[in-house]
């Protein structure tokens, strides 16, 4: 048994998929230790199995690789396993079987996709991820979540179909299904690129994220926030490193969500915009494509899962205790949730990339490479770094726990399991920030980088401290927009309002046309029937009973006419 | 959930954070930031950083960029809100 674990004959993803499906068979008491043990087992396999292609088999003449382990997949694998453990720990008080099962099957599918060595295996897990994750949205069990889940599933199944189309075209062009560096070189790879783009929430393809994730439960939004976008980032790093288009896409991703985050009232939705912006940094770094930039993207994904997860955890705790994450209804929660407050501040400082926190030691790599190779992208990323400070560094902790006014809400601190999960994330965020050299050893590419130079620290502090100063000045001048109860339109308006309105209008047009055509046909038929009736009806001229004298007269006229015709024209 | 906002928090850590409610705190933060900002600008005088572009080499570039970028994001957000803001039940109607 141990041998089969360490020789790579059991793919780690299946442990969570099968393990998750077995959860309902267990009594509630046994589920917590069981679910915590699964990521430990998966991590044991991951760390024991040597790098290489394992579990290769033939199917319809194609060689599939279910377990490809190399430095790139390994670092993502480590953080995925840690995330599952933290997710289970954070949700340990939840007794909902649907969330327990989906909370394991969905990450299991993500891990399956992560270790896929070929595009067919990737596609299978890609779709399983879409299907299993929607249950985490539906777990909220309300109409809004149900509808958002349907929209989410349509988007993600579409992404899978596009991926499959891309794989088929790519196979027909090259005869290969290997999941390796593809580059944007053909129609097939373009489709694969778009499929990855949907999952990583490229600009204009992004709104499924802000639409669906905030509708998850207190605990499920955390799980959702980790895997889908990061698997897509991994896919881009694997298949499209150095693709210049990604620099522009990534830079746009970092910049535009910050404007939406400023005016968003729901703090969990603010974090979704933040997630979008953070993935943008990774995408831009993949586009730059140098070994250091790719290390930056990978390491930033690793660190981001922890500190962004921490922020989602703190907002989940607020939702659980205060019943809302709307900034307009919060304030003063730090008095009753002080641990969560401190953890949130640590998460905020990490995501803002303050020195001594984890964001700093990886974002610096990305910014340095952008400054070196792509001036405009660097300017945008720097701008977005100030934006991150605004929405995640200040807005989340300030409006979540302090606020301009005390809301008067006095609640209990988060449950112990949530606090432990948050504490682990907080400690890791600081530890990685203080001792980055340990993380640097597991980065996938050979590249030298020193995080703590005078230049790096001072320039980052200059950017952040002056940005905070701007916040204080705007606050003192009453120029900071107040938090108000409202929503803001985003691209989901096109398919939630515009498309249904167009369909309704087109439907009404078709109905009107149908009515007009049918009316016209009816009128013509009635006219025809009327004409026939007029001539052949009881009063019609052709149906009238003629007198015998006039009939004989008409017969005589016809015969006379016939006689004349035959006389002149006959043989 | 009680609604009494004046009572002193029972939790030791919460009491440590009570400075946030002190009316003098905003002024203190402002003055501390002023001092920090002066120090950070001054660091550009005494230290010439390694830069990849002429813009990055500009004196106090990161300071000015950080301030302007933050202020721009917030003010642009105000304009964006005028266009995009809708009632909370907009999609439920």
Coordinates of N, CA, C and O in Angstrom, one line a residue, chain A residues 151-248:
Chain A
X151 N -25.6 30.6 -14.0 CA -24.8 31.5 -14.9 C -23.3 31.0 -14.8 O -22.7 31.0 -15.8
X152 N -22.9 30.8 -13.6 CA -21.5 30.3 -13.4 C -21.2 29.1 -14.2 O -20.2 28.9 -14.8
X153 N -22.2 28.1 -14.1 CA -21.9 26.8 -14.7 C -21.9 27.0 -16.2 O -21.1 26.3 -16.9
X154 N -22.8 27.8 -16.7 CA -22.8 28.0 -18.2 C -21.5 28.5 -18.7 O -20.9 28.0 -19.7
X155 N -21.0 29.5 -18.0 CA -19.7 30.1 -18.3 C -18.6 29.0 -18.3 O -17.8 28.9 -19.2
X156 N -18.6 28.2 -17.2 CA -17.4 27.3 -17.1 C -17.6 26.1 -17.9 O -16.6 25.5 -18.4
X157 N -18.8 25.6 -18.2 CA -18.9 24.5 -19.1 C -18.5 25.0 -20.5 O -17.9 24.3 -21.3
X158 N -18.9 26.2 -20.8 CA -18.5 26.8 -22.1 C -17.0 26.8 -22.2 O -16.4 26.5 -23.3
X159 N -16.3 27.2 -21.1 CA -14.9 27.2 -21.1 C -14.3 25.8 -21.4 O -13.4 25.7 -22.2
X160 N -15.0 24.8 -20.8 CA -14.5 23.4 -21.1 C -14.7 23.0 -22.5 O -13.9 22.4 -23.1
X161 N -15.9 23.4 -23.1 CA -16.2 23.1 -24.5 C -15.1 23.7 -25.4 O -14.6 23.1 -26.4
X162 N -14.8 25.0 -25.1 CA -13.8 25.7 -25.9 C -12.4 25.0 -25.8 O -11.7 24.8 -26.7
X163 N -12.1 24.6 -24.6 CA -10.9 23.8 -24.3 C -10.9 22.6 -25.2 O -9.9 22.3 -25.8
X164 N -11.9 21.8 -25.1 CA -12.0 20.6 -25.9 C -11.9 20.9 -27.4 O -11.1 20.2 -28.1
X165 N -12.6 21.9 -27.9 CA -12.4 22.3 -29.3 C -11.0 22.6 -29.6 O -10.5 22.1 -30.6
X166 N -10.3 23.3 -28.7 CA -8.9 23.7 -28.9 C -8.1 22.5 -29.0 O -7.2 22.4 -29.8
X167 N -8.3 21.5 -28.1 CA -7.5 20.3 -28.0 C -7.7 19.5 -29.3 O -6.7 19.0 -29.9
X168 N -8.9 19.4 -29.8 CA -9.2 18.6 -31.0 C -8.5 19.3 -32.2 O -7.8 18.6 -33.0
X169 N -8.6 20.6 -32.3 CA -8.0 21.3 -33.5 C -6.4 21.2 -33.3 O -5.8 20.9 -34.3
X170 N -5.9 21.4 -32.1 CA -4.5 21.3 -31.9 C -4.0 19.9 -32.3 O -2.9 19.7 -32.9
X171 N -4.8 18.8 -31.9 CA -4.4 17.5 -32.2 C -4.4 17.2 -33.7 O -3.5 16.6 -34.2
X172 N -5.4 17.7 -34.3 CA -5.5 17.5 -35.8 C -4.3 18.2 -36.5 O -3.9 17.8 -37.6
X173 N -3.9 19.3 -35.9 CA -2.8 20.1 -36.5 C -1.4 19.5 -36.2 O -0.5 19.5 -37.1
X174 N -1.2 19.0 -35.0 CA 0.1 18.6 -34.6 C 0.3 17.1 -34.2 O 1.4 16.6 -34.1
X175 N -0.9 16.5 -34.0 CA -0.9 15.0 -33.6 C -0.4 14.9 -32.2 O -0.1 13.8 -31.7
X176 N -0.4 16.0 -31.4 CA 0.0 15.9 -30.0 C -1.1 16.4 -29.1 O -1.8 17.3 -29.4
X177 N -1.2 15.7 -27.9 CA -2.1 16.2 -26.9 C -1.3 16.6 -25.6 O -1.9 16.7 -24.5
X178 N 0.0 16.7 -25.7 CA 0.8 16.9 -24.6 C 0.5 18.3 -24.0 O 0.3 19.3 -24.7
X179 N 0.3 18.4 -22.7 CA 0.1 19.6 -22.0 C 1.5 20.2 -21.6 O 2.0 19.9 -20.6
X180 N 2.0 21.0 -22.6 CA 3.3 21.6 -22.4 C 3.3 22.9 -23.0 O 2.2 23.5 -23.3
X181 N 4.4 23.5 -23.2 CA 4.5 24.9 -23.8 C 3.9 24.9 -25.2 O 4.4 24.1 -26.1
X182 N 2.8 25.6 -25.4 CA 2.1 25.6 -26.7 C 2.4 26.9 -27.5 O 2.7 26.8 -28.7
X183 N 2.3 28.0 -26.8 CA 2.4 29.3 -27.5 C 1.2 29.6 -28.3 O 0.4 28.7 -28.6
X184 N 1.0 30.9 -28.6 CA -0.2 31.3 -29.3 C 0.1 31.2 -30.8 O 0.4 32.3 -31.4
X185 N 0.1 30.0 -31.3 CA 0.6 29.9 -32.7 C -0.4 29.4 -33.7 O -0.1 29.3 -34.9
X186 N -1.6 29.0 -33.2 CA -2.6 28.4 -34.2 C -4.0 28.6 -33.6 O -4.1 29.1 -32.5
X187 N -4.9 28.3 -34.4 CA -6.3 28.4 -34.0 C -6.6 27.5 -32.8 O -7.3 27.9 -31.8
X188 N -6.0 26.3 -32.8 CA -6.2 25.4 -31.7 C -5.7 25.9 -30.4 O -6.4 25.9 -29.4
X189 N -4.5 26.5 -30.4 CA -3.9 27.0 -29.2 C -4.6 28.3 -28.8 O -4.7 28.6 -27.6
X190 N -5.2 29.0 -29.7 CA -6.0 30.2 -29.4 C -7.2 29.8 -28.6 O -7.5 30.5 -27.6
X191 N -7.8 28.7 -29.0 CA -9.0 28.3 -28.3 C -8.6 27.8 -26.8 O -9.3 28.1 -25.9
X192 N -7.5 27.1 -26.7 CA -7.0 26.7 -25.4 C -6.7 27.9 -24.6 O -7.1 28.0 -23.4
X193 N -6.1 28.9 -25.2 CA -5.8 30.2 -24.5 C -7.1 30.9 -24.0 O -7.1 31.4 -22.8
X194 N -8.1 30.9 -24.8 CA -9.4 31.5 -24.4 C -10.0 30.8 -23.2 O -10.5 31.4 -22.3
X195 N -9.9 29.4 -23.3 CA -10.5 28.6 -22.2 C -9.8 28.9 -20.9 O -10.4 29.1 -19.9
X196 N -8.5 29.0 -20.9 CA -7.7 29.4 -19.7 C -8.1 30.9 -19.3 O -8.2 31.2 -18.1
X197 N -8.3 31.7 -20.3 CA -8.6 33.1 -20.1 C -10.0 33.2 -19.3 O -10.1 34.1 -18.5
X198 N -10.9 32.4 -19.7 CA -12.2 32.5 -19.0 C -12.0 32.1 -17.6 O -12.5 32.8 -16.7
X199 N -11.3 31.0 -17.3 CA -11.1 30.5 -15.9 C -10.3 31.5 -15.1 O -10.5 31.6 -13.9
X200 N -9.3 32.2 -15.8 CA -8.5 33.1 -15.0 C -9.1 34.5 -15.0 O -8.6 35.4 -14.4
X201 N -10.3 34.6 -15.5 CA -11.1 35.9 -15.5 C -10.4 37.0 -16.2 O -10.2 38.1 -15.6
X202 N -10.1 36.8 -17.5 CA -9.5 37.9 -18.3 C -10.6 39.1 -18.3 O -11.8 38.8 -18.2
X203 N -10.1 40.3 -18.6 CA -11.0 41.4 -18.7 C -12.1 41.1 -19.7 O -11.9 40.5 -20.8
X204 N -13.3 41.5 -19.3 CA -14.6 41.2 -20.1 C -15.1 39.8 -20.0 O -16.2 39.5 -20.3
X205 N -14.2 38.9 -19.6 CA -14.6 37.5 -19.3 C -14.6 37.2 -17.8 O -14.7 36.1 -17.4
X206 N -14.5 38.3 -17.1 CA -14.3 38.2 -15.6 C -15.5 38.1 -14.7 O -15.4 37.6 -13.6
X207 N -16.6 38.6 -15.2 CA -17.7 38.9 -14.2 C -18.3 37.7 -13.6 O -19.1 37.8 -12.6
X208 N -18.1 36.5 -14.1 CA -18.6 35.3 -13.4 C -18.1 35.3 -12.0 O -18.8 34.8 -11.1
X209 N -16.9 35.8 -11.8 CA -16.2 35.7 -10.5 C -17.0 36.6 -9.5 O -17.4 36.1 -8.4
X210 N -17.2 37.8 -9.8 CA -17.8 38.7 -8.9 C -19.3 38.4 -8.8 O -20.0 38.8 -7.8
X211 N -19.9 37.8 -9.8 CA -21.3 37.4 -9.8 C -21.5 36.2 -8.9 O -22.5 36.3 -8.0
X212 N -20.7 35.2 -9.0 CA -21.0 34.0 -8.3 C -20.3 33.8 -6.9 O -20.9 33.4 -6.0
X213 N -19.0 34.2 -6.8 CA -18.3 33.9 -5.6 C -18.9 34.5 -4.3 O -19.0 33.9 -3.3
X214 N -19.3 35.8 -4.4 CA -19.9 36.4 -3.1 C -21.2 35.7 -2.7 O -21.7 36.0 -1.6
X215 N -21.8 34.9 -3.6 CA -23.1 34.3 -3.2 C -22.9 32.9 -2.5 O -23.8 32.3 -2.2
X216 N -21.6 32.5 -2.4 CA -21.3 31.3 -1.7 C -21.6 31.4 -0.2 O -21.9 32.5 0.3
X217 N -21.4 30.4 0.5 CA -21.7 30.4 1.9 C -20.5 31.1 2.7 O -19.5 31.4 2.0
X218 N -20.6 31.2 4.0 CA -19.5 31.7 4.8 C -18.2 31.1 4.5 O -17.2 31.7 4.3
X219 N -18.3 29.7 4.3 CA -17.0 29.0 4.2 C -16.7 28.6 2.7 O -15.6 28.5 2.3
X220 N -17.8 28.5 1.9 CA -17.5 28.0 0.5 C -16.8 29.0 -0.4 O -16.1 28.6 -1.3
X221 N -17.1 30.3 -0.1 CA -16.5 31.3 -1.0 C -14.9 31.2 -0.9 O -14.2 31.5 -1.8
X222 N -14.5 30.9 0.3 CA -13.0 30.8 0.5 C -12.5 29.7 -0.4 O -11.5 29.9 -1.1
X223 N -13.1 28.5 -0.4 CA -12.7 27.4 -1.2 C -12.7 27.8 -2.7 O -11.8 27.5 -3.5
X224 N -13.8 28.4 -3.1 CA -14.0 28.8 -4.5 C -12.9 29.8 -4.9 O -12.4 29.7 -6.1
X225 N -12.5 30.7 -4.0 CA -11.5 31.7 -4.4 C -10.1 31.2 -4.7 O -9.3 31.9 -5.3
X226 N -9.9 30.0 -4.3 CA -8.5 29.5 -4.4 C -8.2 28.8 -5.7 O -7.2 29.1 -6.4
X227 N -9.0 27.8 -6.1 CA -8.6 26.8 -7.1 C -8.8 27.2 -8.5 O -7.9 26.9 -9.3
X228 N -10.0 27.7 -8.9 CA -10.2 27.8 -10.3 C -9.2 28.8 -11.0 O -8.6 28.5 -12.0
X229 N -9.1 30.0 -10.4 CA -8.3 31.0 -11.0 C -6.8 30.6 -11.0 O -6.0 30.8 -11.9
X230 N -6.4 29.9 -9.9 CA -5.0 29.5 -9.8 C -4.6 28.3 -10.7 O -3.5 28.3 -11.2
X231 N -5.6 27.4 -11.0 CA -5.3 26.4 -11.9 C -5.1 27.0 -13.3 O -4.3 26.6 -14.1
X232 N -6.0 28.0 -13.6 CA -5.8 28.7 -14.9 C -4.5 29.4 -15.0 O -3.8 29.4 -16.0
X233 N -4.0 30.0 -13.9 CA -2.7 30.7 -13.9 C -1.6 29.6 -14.2 O -0.7 29.8 -14.9
X234 N -1.8 28.5 -13.5 CA -0.8 27.4 -13.7 C -0.9 27.0 -15.2 O 0.2 26.8 -15.9
X235 N -2.1 26.9 -15.8 CA -2.2 26.5 -17.2 C -1.5 27.5 -18.1 O -0.8 27.1 -19.1
X236 N -1.7 28.8 -17.8 CA -1.0 29.8 -18.6 C 0.5 29.7 -18.5 O 1.2 29.8 -19.4
X237 N 0.9 29.5 -17.2 CA 2.4 29.4 -17.0 C 3.0 28.2 -17.7 O 4.1 28.2 -18.1
X238 N 2.2 27.1 -17.8 CA 2.6 25.9 -18.4 C 2.6 26.0 -19.9 O 3.6 25.6 -20.6
X239 N 1.6 26.6 -20.5 CA 1.4 26.5 -21.9 C 1.7 27.8 -22.7 O 2.1 27.7 -23.8
X240 N 1.7 28.9 -22.0 CA 1.8 30.2 -22.7 C 2.8 31.1 -22.0 O 2.6 32.3 -22.0
X241 N 4.0 30.6 -21.5 CA 4.9 31.6 -20.9 C 5.5 32.4 -22.0 O 5.8 31.9 -23.1
X242 N 5.7 33.7 -21.7 CA 6.4 34.6 -22.7 C 5.5 35.0 -23.8 O 5.9 35.6 -24.7
X243 N 4.2 34.8 -23.7 CA 3.2 35.2 -24.7 C 2.9 36.7 -24.4 O 2.3 37.1 -23.4
X244 N 3.4 37.6 -25.3 CA 3.4 39.0 -25.1 C 1.9 39.5 -24.8 O 1.8 40.4 -23.9
X245 N 1.0 38.9 -25.5 CA -0.4 39.4 -25.3 C -0.8 39.3 -23.8 O -1.6 40.2 -23.3
X246 N -0.2 38.4 -23.1 CA -0.6 38.2 -21.6 C -0.1 39.4 -20.8 O -0.7 39.7 -19.8
X247 N 0.9 40.1 -21.3 CA 1.4 41.3 -20.5 C 0.3 42.4 -20.6 O -0.1 42.9 -19.5
X248 N -0.3 42.6 -21.7 CA -1.3 43.6 -21.8 C -2.6 43.2 -21.1 O -3.2 44.0 -20.4

